[in-house]
Amino acid sequence: MADLPPLSTIPSLPQEAQLRVLDTLFEPSPELHQLMIPVLANQTFSSYTNLIDAVGGRMSALSAPNSPTDRDVLFGILGSHPRLGRAPANPEHLSELSKKEQAQLNEGAEEQAEKLRALNAEYEEKFPGLRFVTFVNGRSRDVIMVEMRQRIDRANTEKEIEETIQGMCDIAKDRARKLQSRI
């Protein structure tokens, strides 16, 4: 599992190391890299929470429905998150942190796993370009599936974008907290 460098060093790190910070907190995304390279190179943050909030703010700024180009960038970022409860076709694309966070969703009856796969497919059909993202935080597969159903039935793309950004930031904050507690 990756470690996080001291915040004060991020602007002076090589770009590759700066991008590893983003990939550790979020998931690898070329669009997120492009969005945040200038920020990481030129700005310091007082905490990882503040850095993550800055990323969330930049993502939210891309969500305007009247800017298709910005939304394409945003959907590239949001779509980089792995599907819940499903091993990716290419396992190296799932970060070690995602594997640990989703461990309990990958356990249990095949019937439940199939229901989760079906909900993922229904969600992605309802919200093209998005993946269902939530801060699992130890919650059971059943609880997550109830949340998925509610969000699908709500059918509000703008609210879904907002909740997806928030979910990614909540996950990133949890990762930062856990990684910093190891130091």
mmCIF file with all atom_site columns, C-alpha atoms in Angstrom:
data_model
loop_
_atom_site.group_PDB
_atom_site.id
_atom_site.type_symbol
_atom_site.label_atom_id
_atom_site.label_alt_id
_atom_site.label_comp_id
_atom_site.label_asym_id
_atom_site.label_entity_id
_atom_site.label_seq_id
_atom_site.pdbx_PDB_ins_code
_atom_site.Cartn_x
_atom_site.Cartn_y
_atom_site.Cartn_z
_atom_site.occupancy
_atom_site.B_iso_or_equiv
_atom_site.pdbx_formal_charge
_atom_site.auth_seq_id
_atom_site.auth_comp_id
_atom_site.auth_asym_id
_atom_site.auth_atom_id
_atom_site.pdbx_PDB_model_num
ATOM 1   C CA . MET A 1 1   ? 0.000   0.000   0.000   1.00 0.00 ? 1   MET A CA 1
ATOM 2   C CA . ALA A 1 2   ? 1.273   3.461   -0.883  1.00 0.00 ? 2   ALA A CA 1
ATOM 3   C CA . ASP A 1 3   ? 2.265   6.059   1.660   1.00 0.00 ? 3   ASP A CA 1
ATOM 4   C CA . LEU A 1 4   ? 1.470   9.750   1.525   1.00 0.00 ? 4   LEU A CA 1
ATOM 5   C CA . PRO A 1 5   ? 4.323   12.251  1.514   1.00 0.00 ? 5   PRO A CA 1
ATOM 6   C CA . PRO A 1 6   ? 4.351   15.208  3.901   1.00 0.00 ? 6   PRO A CA 1
ATOM 7   C CA . LEU A 1 7   ? 1.974   17.815  2.485   1.00 0.00 ? 7   LEU A CA 1
ATOM 8   C CA . SER A 1 8   ? 4.580   20.552  2.453   1.00 0.00 ? 8   SER A CA 1
ATOM 9   C CA . THR A 1 9   ? 6.680   18.546  -0.019  1.00 0.00 ? 9   THR A CA 1
ATOM 10  C CA . ILE A 1 10  ? 4.005   17.989  -2.670  1.00 0.00 ? 10  ILE A CA 1
ATOM 11  C CA . PRO A 1 11  ? 4.704   21.121  -4.791  1.00 0.00 ? 11  PRO A CA 1
ATOM 12  C CA . SER A 1 12  ? 8.406   20.229  -4.998  1.00 0.00 ? 12  SER A CA 1
ATOM 13  C CA . LEU A 1 13  ? 7.898   16.541  -5.806  1.00 0.00 ? 13  LEU A CA 1
ATOM 14  C CA . PRO A 1 14  ? 8.405   15.256  -9.341  1.00 0.00 ? 14  PRO A CA 1
ATOM 15  C CA . GLN A 1 15  ? 5.134   15.233  -11.260 1.00 0.00 ? 15  GLN A CA 1
ATOM 16  C CA . GLU A 1 16  ? 5.018   11.424  -11.212 1.00 0.00 ? 16  GLU A CA 1
ATOM 17  C CA . ALA A 1 17  ? 5.080   11.464  -7.388  1.00 0.00 ? 17  ALA A CA 1
ATOM 18  C CA . GLN A 1 18  ? 2.388   14.160  -7.281  1.00 0.00 ? 18  GLN A CA 1
ATOM 19  C CA . LEU A 1 19  ? 0.174   12.005  -9.490  1.00 0.00 ? 19  LEU A CA 1
ATOM 20  C CA . ARG A 1 20  ? 0.767   8.984   -7.227  1.00 0.00 ? 20  ARG A CA 1
ATOM 21  C CA . VAL A 1 21  ? -0.733  11.041  -4.384  1.00 0.00 ? 21  VAL A CA 1
ATOM 22  C CA . LEU A 1 22  ? -3.885  11.605  -6.456  1.00 0.00 ? 22  LEU A CA 1
ATOM 23  C CA . ASP A 1 23  ? -4.007  7.942   -7.500  1.00 0.00 ? 23  ASP A CA 1
ATOM 24  C CA . THR A 1 24  ? -3.651  6.832   -3.881  1.00 0.00 ? 24  THR A CA 1
ATOM 25  C CA . LEU A 1 25  ? -6.401  9.099   -2.595  1.00 0.00 ? 25  LEU A CA 1
ATOM 26  C CA . PHE A 1 26  ? -8.767  8.729   -5.543  1.00 0.00 ? 26  PHE A CA 1
ATOM 27  C CA . GLU A 1 27  ? -8.286  6.260   -8.407  1.00 0.00 ? 27  GLU A CA 1
ATOM 28  C CA . PRO A 1 28  ? -5.974  6.583   -11.407 1.00 0.00 ? 28  PRO A CA 1
ATOM 29  C CA . SER A 1 29  ? -7.521  8.991   -13.915 1.00 0.00 ? 29  SER A CA 1
ATOM 30  C CA . PRO A 1 30  ? -5.750  10.896  -16.704 1.00 0.00 ? 30  PRO A CA 1
ATOM 31  C CA . GLU A 1 31  ? -8.506  13.524  -16.509 1.00 0.00 ? 31  GLU A CA 1
ATOM 32  C CA . LEU A 1 32  ? -7.939  14.045  -12.780 1.00 0.00 ? 32  LEU A CA 1
ATOM 33  C CA . HIS A 1 33  ? -4.209  14.286  -13.415 1.00 0.00 ? 33  HIS A CA 1
ATOM 34  C CA . GLN A 1 34  ? -4.715  17.041  -16.006 1.00 0.00 ? 34  GLN A CA 1
ATOM 35  C CA . LEU A 1 35  ? -7.153  18.885  -13.758 1.00 0.00 ? 35  LEU A CA 1
ATOM 36  C CA . MET A 1 36  ? -4.915  18.865  -10.701 1.00 0.00 ? 36  MET A CA 1
ATOM 37  C CA . ILE A 1 37  ? -1.320  19.071  -12.024 1.00 0.00 ? 37  ILE A CA 1
ATOM 38  C CA . PRO A 1 38  ? -1.244  22.897  -11.884 1.00 0.00 ? 38  PRO A CA 1
ATOM 39  C CA . VAL A 1 39  ? -2.778  22.901  -8.400  1.00 0.00 ? 39  VAL A CA 1
ATOM 40  C CA . LEU A 1 40  ? -0.371  20.333  -6.952  1.00 0.00 ? 40  LEU A CA 1
ATOM 41  C CA . ALA A 1 41  ? 2.631   22.099  -8.452  1.00 0.00 ? 41  ALA A CA 1
ATOM 42  C CA . ASN A 1 42  ? 1.707   25.581  -7.240  1.00 0.00 ? 42  ASN A CA 1
ATOM 43  C CA . GLN A 1 43  ? -0.365  25.343  -4.092  1.00 0.00 ? 43  GLN A CA 1
ATOM 44  C CA . THR A 1 44  ? 0.251   24.099  -0.571  1.00 0.00 ? 44  THR A CA 1
ATOM 45  C CA . PHE A 1 45  ? -2.409  22.711  1.726   1.00 0.00 ? 45  PHE A CA 1
ATOM 46  C CA . SER A 1 46  ? -2.635  22.659  5.502   1.00 0.00 ? 46  SER A CA 1
ATOM 47  C CA . SER A 1 47  ? -4.091  19.141  5.549   1.00 0.00 ? 47  SER A CA 1
ATOM 48  C CA . TYR A 1 48  ? -4.933  16.273  3.252   1.00 0.00 ? 48  TYR A CA 1
ATOM 49  C CA . THR A 1 49  ? -8.582  17.061  3.966   1.00 0.00 ? 49  THR A CA 1
ATOM 50  C CA . ASN A 1 50  ? -8.043  20.525  2.470   1.00 0.00 ? 50  ASN A CA 1
ATOM 51  C CA . LEU A 1 51  ? -6.314  19.021  -0.567  1.00 0.00 ? 51  LEU A CA 1
ATOM 52  C CA . ILE A 1 52  ? -9.197  16.578  -1.074  1.00 0.00 ? 52  ILE A CA 1
ATOM 53  C CA . ASP A 1 53  ? -11.731 19.395  -0.678  1.00 0.00 ? 53  ASP A CA 1
ATOM 54  C CA . ALA A 1 54  ? -9.839  21.337  -3.368  1.00 0.00 ? 54  ALA A CA 1
ATOM 55  C CA . VAL A 1 55  ? -10.081 18.336  -5.704  1.00 0.00 ? 55  VAL A CA 1
ATOM 56  C CA . GLY A 1 56  ? -13.802 18.064  -4.942  1.00 0.00 ? 56  GLY A CA 1
ATOM 57  C CA . GLY A 1 57  ? -14.264 21.763  -5.640  1.00 0.00 ? 57  GLY A CA 1
ATOM 58  C CA . ARG A 1 58  ? -12.475 21.478  -8.973  1.00 0.00 ? 58  ARG A CA 1
ATOM 59  C CA . MET A 1 59  ? -14.631 18.472  -9.906  1.00 0.00 ? 59  MET A CA 1
ATOM 60  C CA . SER A 1 60  ? -17.823 20.294  -8.897  1.00 0.00 ? 60  SER A CA 1
ATOM 61  C CA . ALA A 1 61  ? -16.809 23.254  -11.060 1.00 0.00 ? 61  ALA A CA 1
ATOM 62  C CA . LEU A 1 62  ? -16.866 20.900  -14.072 1.00 0.00 ? 62  LEU A CA 1
ATOM 63  C CA . SER A 1 63  ? -20.439 19.748  -13.451 1.00 0.00 ? 63  SER A CA 1
ATOM 64  C CA . ALA A 1 64  ? -22.339 22.556  -15.225 1.00 0.00 ? 64  ALA A CA 1
ATOM 65  C CA . PRO A 1 65  ? -24.814 20.914  -17.615 1.00 0.00 ? 65  PRO A CA 1
ATOM 66  C CA . ASN A 1 66  ? -24.249 23.660  -20.211 1.00 0.00 ? 66  ASN A CA 1
ATOM 67  C CA . SER A 1 67  ? -20.569 22.753  -20.692 1.00 0.00 ? 67  SER A CA 1
ATOM 68  C CA . PRO A 1 68  ? -20.315 19.378  -22.467 1.00 0.00 ? 68  PRO A CA 1
ATOM 69  C CA . THR A 1 69  ? -16.509 19.540  -22.624 1.00 0.00 ? 69  THR A CA 1
ATOM 70  C CA . ASP A 1 70  ? -16.189 20.060  -18.859 1.00 0.00 ? 70  ASP A CA 1
ATOM 71  C CA . ARG A 1 71  ? -18.718 17.302  -18.205 1.00 0.00 ? 71  ARG A CA 1
ATOM 72  C CA . ASP A 1 72  ? -16.770 14.904  -20.400 1.00 0.00 ? 72  ASP A CA 1
ATOM 73  C CA . VAL A 1 73  ? -13.679 15.584  -18.274 1.00 0.00 ? 73  VAL A CA 1
ATOM 74  C CA . LEU A 1 74  ? -15.713 15.157  -15.078 1.00 0.00 ? 74  LEU A CA 1
ATOM 75  C CA . PHE A 1 75  ? -17.312 11.912  -16.266 1.00 0.00 ? 75  PHE A CA 1
ATOM 76  C CA . GLY A 1 76  ? -13.833 10.609  -17.118 1.00 0.00 ? 76  GLY A CA 1
ATOM 77  C CA . ILE A 1 77  ? -12.834 11.231  -13.504 1.00 0.00 ? 77  ILE A CA 1
ATOM 78  C CA . LEU A 1 78  ? -16.031 9.846   -11.976 1.00 0.00 ? 78  LEU A CA 1
ATOM 79  C CA . GLY A 1 79  ? -15.980 6.828   -14.295 1.00 0.00 ? 79  GLY A CA 1
ATOM 80  C CA . SER A 1 80  ? -12.478 5.886   -13.136 1.00 0.00 ? 80  SER A CA 1
ATOM 81  C CA . HIS A 1 81  ? -13.877 4.571   -9.874  1.00 0.00 ? 81  HIS A CA 1
ATOM 82  C CA . PRO A 1 82  ? -14.290 0.767   -9.809  1.00 0.00 ? 82  PRO A CA 1
ATOM 83  C CA . ARG A 1 83  ? -17.731 -0.809  -9.796  1.00 0.00 ? 83  ARG A CA 1
ATOM 84  C CA . LEU A 1 84  ? -18.814 -1.935  -6.347  1.00 0.00 ? 84  LEU A CA 1
ATOM 85  C CA . GLY A 1 85  ? -18.714 -5.630  -5.628  1.00 0.00 ? 85  GLY A CA 1
ATOM 86  C CA . ARG A 1 86  ? -17.269 -6.622  -8.959  1.00 0.00 ? 86  ARG A CA 1
ATOM 87  C CA . ALA A 1 87  ? -13.745 -7.615  -9.807  1.00 0.00 ? 87  ALA A CA 1
ATOM 88  C CA . PRO A 1 88  ? -12.626 -5.610  -12.826 1.00 0.00 ? 88  PRO A CA 1
ATOM 89  C CA . ALA A 1 89  ? -11.806 -7.369  -16.078 1.00 0.00 ? 89  ALA A CA 1
ATOM 90  C CA . ASN A 1 90  ? -8.302  -6.043  -15.574 1.00 0.00 ? 90  ASN A CA 1
ATOM 91  C CA . PRO A 1 91  ? -7.486  -6.543  -11.837 1.00 0.00 ? 91  PRO A CA 1
ATOM 92  C CA . GLU A 1 92  ? -4.409  -4.317  -11.964 1.00 0.00 ? 92  GLU A CA 1
ATOM 93  C CA . HIS A 1 93  ? -6.797  -1.389  -12.500 1.00 0.00 ? 93  HIS A CA 1
ATOM 94  C CA . LEU A 1 94  ? -8.221  -1.884  -9.000  1.00 0.00 ? 94  LEU A CA 1
ATOM 95  C CA . SER A 1 95  ? -6.082  -0.197  -6.385  1.00 0.00 ? 95  SER A CA 1
ATOM 96  C CA . GLU A 1 96  ? -5.002  -2.076  -3.264  1.00 0.00 ? 96  GLU A CA 1
ATOM 97  C CA . LEU A 1 97  ? -7.073  0.353   -1.218  1.00 0.00 ? 97  LEU A CA 1
ATOM 98  C CA . SER A 1 98  ? -10.202 -0.322  -3.303  1.00 0.00 ? 98  SER A CA 1
ATOM 99  C CA . LYS A 1 99  ? -9.700  -4.067  -2.903  1.00 0.00 ? 99  LYS A CA 1
ATOM 100 C CA . LYS A 1 100 ? -9.613  -3.705  0.889   1.00 0.00 ? 100 LYS A CA 1
ATOM 101 C CA . GLU A 1 101 ? -12.509 -1.233  1.019   1.00 0.00 ? 101 GLU A CA 1
ATOM 102 C CA . GLN A 1 102 ? -14.757 -3.494  -1.035  1.00 0.00 ? 102 GLN A CA 1
ATOM 103 C CA . ALA A 1 103 ? -13.727 -6.804  0.539   1.00 0.00 ? 103 ALA A CA 1
ATOM 104 C CA . GLN A 1 104 ? -17.024 -7.398  2.357   1.00 0.00 ? 104 GLN A CA 1
ATOM 105 C CA . LEU A 1 105 ? -18.998 -6.612  -0.805  1.00 0.00 ? 105 LEU A CA 1
ATOM 106 C CA . ASN A 1 106 ? -17.226 -9.441  -2.606  1.00 0.00 ? 106 ASN A CA 1
ATOM 107 C CA . GLU A 1 107 ? -18.202 -12.017 0.016   1.00 0.00 ? 107 GLU A CA 1
ATOM 108 C CA . GLY A 1 108 ? -21.491 -13.847 0.328   1.00 0.00 ? 108 GLY A CA 1
ATOM 109 C CA . ALA A 1 109 ? -24.025 -15.583 -1.839  1.00 0.00 ? 109 ALA A CA 1
ATOM 110 C CA . GLU A 1 110 ? -23.711 -15.589 -5.614  1.00 0.00 ? 110 GLU A CA 1
ATOM 111 C CA . GLU A 1 111 ? -27.373 -14.522 -5.780  1.00 0.00 ? 111 GLU A CA 1
ATOM 112 C CA . GLN A 1 112 ? -26.521 -11.291 -3.944  1.00 0.00 ? 112 GLN A CA 1
ATOM 113 C CA . ALA A 1 113 ? -23.480 -10.743 -6.147  1.00 0.00 ? 113 ALA A CA 1
ATOM 114 C CA . GLU A 1 114 ? -25.659 -11.116 -9.240  1.00 0.00 ? 114 GLU A CA 1
ATOM 115 C CA . LYS A 1 115 ? -28.182 -8.627  -7.834  1.00 0.00 ? 115 LYS A CA 1
ATOM 116 C CA . LEU A 1 116 ? -25.360 -6.132  -7.231  1.00 0.00 ? 116 LEU A CA 1
ATOM 117 C CA . ARG A 1 117 ? -24.096 -6.631  -10.815 1.00 0.00 ? 117 ARG A CA 1
ATOM 118 C CA . ALA A 1 118 ? -27.630 -6.035  -12.118 1.00 0.00 ? 118 ALA A CA 1
ATOM 119 C CA . LEU A 1 119 ? -27.969 -2.859  -10.034 1.00 0.00 ? 119 LEU A CA 1
ATOM 120 C CA . ASN A 1 120 ? -24.609 -1.610  -11.330 1.00 0.00 ? 120 ASN A CA 1
ATOM 121 C CA . ALA A 1 121 ? -25.802 -2.176  -14.917 1.00 0.00 ? 121 ALA A CA 1
ATOM 122 C CA . GLU A 1 122 ? -29.148 -0.483  -14.241 1.00 0.00 ? 122 GLU A CA 1
ATOM 123 C CA . TYR A 1 123 ? -27.402 2.454   -12.580 1.00 0.00 ? 123 TYR A CA 1
ATOM 124 C CA . GLU A 1 124 ? -25.015 2.917   -15.509 1.00 0.00 ? 124 GLU A CA 1
ATOM 125 C CA . GLU A 1 125 ? -27.918 2.752   -17.957 1.00 0.00 ? 125 GLU A CA 1
ATOM 126 C CA . LYS A 1 126 ? -29.830 5.382   -15.954 1.00 0.00 ? 126 LYS A CA 1
ATOM 127 C CA . PHE A 1 127 ? -26.752 7.610   -15.559 1.00 0.00 ? 127 PHE A CA 1
ATOM 128 C CA . PRO A 1 128 ? -24.566 7.151   -18.679 1.00 0.00 ? 128 PRO A CA 1
ATOM 129 C CA . GLY A 1 129 ? -20.917 7.895   -17.998 1.00 0.00 ? 129 GLY A CA 1
ATOM 130 C CA . LEU A 1 130 ? -21.209 7.508   -14.221 1.00 0.00 ? 130 LEU A CA 1
ATOM 131 C CA . ARG A 1 131 ? -20.402 4.694   -11.831 1.00 0.00 ? 131 ARG A CA 1
ATOM 132 C CA . PHE A 1 132 ? -22.185 4.208   -8.539  1.00 0.00 ? 132 PHE A CA 1
ATOM 133 C CA . VAL A 1 133 ? -19.860 5.552   -5.843  1.00 0.00 ? 133 VAL A CA 1
ATOM 134 C CA . THR A 1 134 ? -20.528 5.569   -2.124  1.00 0.00 ? 134 THR A CA 1
ATOM 135 C CA . PHE A 1 135 ? -18.372 5.475   0.973   1.00 0.00 ? 135 PHE A CA 1
ATOM 136 C CA . VAL A 1 136 ? -18.909 1.822   1.930   1.00 0.00 ? 136 VAL A CA 1
ATOM 137 C CA . ASN A 1 137 ? -17.329 2.245   5.382   1.00 0.00 ? 137 ASN A CA 1
ATOM 138 C CA . GLY A 1 138 ? -18.043 -1.316  6.507   1.00 0.00 ? 138 GLY A CA 1
ATOM 139 C CA . ARG A 1 139 ? -21.691 -1.295  5.451   1.00 0.00 ? 139 ARG A CA 1
ATOM 140 C CA . SER A 1 140 ? -23.175 -4.571  4.224   1.00 0.00 ? 140 SER A CA 1
ATOM 141 C CA . ARG A 1 141 ? -23.965 -5.418  0.635   1.00 0.00 ? 141 ARG A CA 1
ATOM 142 C CA . ASP A 1 142 ? -27.709 -5.276  1.457   1.00 0.00 ? 142 ASP A CA 1
ATOM 143 C CA . VAL A 1 143 ? -27.445 -1.721  2.808   1.00 0.00 ? 143 VAL A CA 1
ATOM 144 C CA . ILE A 1 144 ? -25.446 -0.607  -0.231  1.00 0.00 ? 144 ILE A CA 1
ATOM 145 C CA . MET A 1 145 ? -28.000 -2.159  -2.597  1.00 0.00 ? 145 MET A CA 1
ATOM 146 C CA . VAL A 1 146 ? -30.852 -0.292  -0.874  1.00 0.00 ? 146 VAL A CA 1
ATOM 147 C CA . GLU A 1 147 ? -28.929 2.959   -1.390  1.00 0.00 ? 147 GLU A CA 1
ATOM 148 C CA . MET A 1 148 ? -28.310 2.072   -5.050  1.00 0.00 ? 148 MET A CA 1
ATOM 149 C CA . ARG A 1 149 ? -32.008 1.392   -5.607  1.00 0.00 ? 149 ARG A CA 1
ATOM 150 C CA . GLN A 1 150 ? -32.979 4.717   -3.991  1.00 0.00 ? 150 GLN A CA 1
ATOM 151 C CA . ARG A 1 151 ? -30.516 6.662   -6.117  1.00 0.00 ? 151 ARG A CA 1
ATOM 152 C CA . ILE A 1 152 ? -31.603 4.899   -9.328  1.00 0.00 ? 152 ILE A CA 1
ATOM 153 C CA . ASP A 1 153 ? -35.279 5.525   -8.541  1.00 0.00 ? 153 ASP A CA 1
ATOM 154 C CA . ARG A 1 154 ? -34.595 9.185   -7.734  1.00 0.00 ? 154 ARG A CA 1
ATOM 155 C CA . ALA A 1 155 ? -33.420 9.568   -11.365 1.00 0.00 ? 155 ALA A CA 1
ATOM 156 C CA . ASN A 1 156 ? -31.762 12.949  -10.749 1.00 0.00 ? 156 ASN A CA 1
ATOM 157 C CA . THR A 1 157 ? -28.526 13.190  -12.734 1.00 0.00 ? 157 THR A CA 1
ATOM 158 C CA . GLU A 1 158 ? -27.377 16.471  -11.178 1.00 0.00 ? 158 GLU A CA 1
ATOM 159 C CA . LYS A 1 159 ? -27.876 15.143  -7.638  1.00 0.00 ? 159 LYS A CA 1
ATOM 160 C CA . GLU A 1 160 ? -26.134 11.927  -8.659  1.00 0.00 ? 160 GLU A CA 1
ATOM 161 C CA . ILE A 1 161 ? -23.085 13.823  -9.907  1.00 0.00 ? 161 ILE A CA 1
ATOM 162 C CA . GLU A 1 162 ? -22.979 15.742  -6.621  1.00 0.00 ? 162 GLU A CA 1
ATOM 163 C CA . GLU A 1 163 ? -23.259 12.553  -4.528  1.00 0.00 ? 163 GLU A CA 1
ATOM 164 C CA . THR A 1 164 ? -20.632 10.774  -6.631  1.00 0.00 ? 164 THR A CA 1
ATOM 165 C CA . ILE A 1 165 ? -18.151 13.617  -6.130  1.00 0.00 ? 165 ILE A CA 1
ATOM 166 C CA . GLN A 1 166 ? -18.928 13.622  -2.402  1.00 0.00 ? 166 GLN A CA 1
ATOM 167 C CA . GLY A 1 167 ? -18.533 9.838   -2.208  1.00 0.00 ? 167 GLY A CA 1
ATOM 168 C CA . MET A 1 168 ? -15.149 9.980   -3.930  1.00 0.00 ? 168 MET A CA 1
ATOM 169 C CA . CYS A 1 169 ? -14.008 12.719  -1.539  1.00 0.00 ? 169 CYS A CA 1
ATOM 170 C CA . ASP A 1 170 ? -15.276 10.804  1.519   1.00 0.00 ? 170 ASP A CA 1
ATOM 171 C CA . ILE A 1 171 ? -13.355 7.720   0.369   1.00 0.00 ? 171 ILE A CA 1
ATOM 172 C CA . ALA A 1 172 ? -10.227 9.821   -0.250  1.00 0.00 ? 172 ALA A CA 1
ATOM 173 C CA . LYS A 1 173 ? -10.454 11.388  3.230   1.00 0.00 ? 173 LYS A CA 1
ATOM 174 C CA . ASP A 1 174 ? -10.784 7.951   4.801   1.00 0.00 ? 174 ASP A CA 1
ATOM 175 C CA . ARG A 1 175 ? -7.773  6.719   2.843   1.00 0.00 ? 175 ARG A CA 1
ATOM 176 C CA . ALA A 1 176 ? -5.724  9.753   3.896   1.00 0.00 ? 176 ALA A CA 1
ATOM 177 C CA . ARG A 1 177 ? -6.708  9.256   7.537   1.00 0.00 ? 177 ARG A CA 1
ATOM 178 C CA . LYS A 1 178 ? -5.758  5.568   7.466   1.00 0.00 ? 178 LYS A CA 1
ATOM 179 C CA . LEU A 1 179 ? -2.476  6.148   5.649   1.00 0.00 ? 179 LEU A CA 1
ATOM 180 C CA . GLN A 1 180 ? -1.471  8.999   7.950   1.00 0.00 ? 180 GLN A CA 1
ATOM 181 C CA . SER A 1 181 ? -2.212  6.907   11.042  1.00 0.00 ? 181 SER A CA 1
ATOM 182 C CA . ARG A 1 182 ? 0.432   4.411   9.844   1.00 0.00 ? 182 ARG A CA 1
ATOM 183 C CA . ILE A 1 183 ? 3.187   7.035   9.996   1.00 0.00 ? 183 ILE A CA 1
#
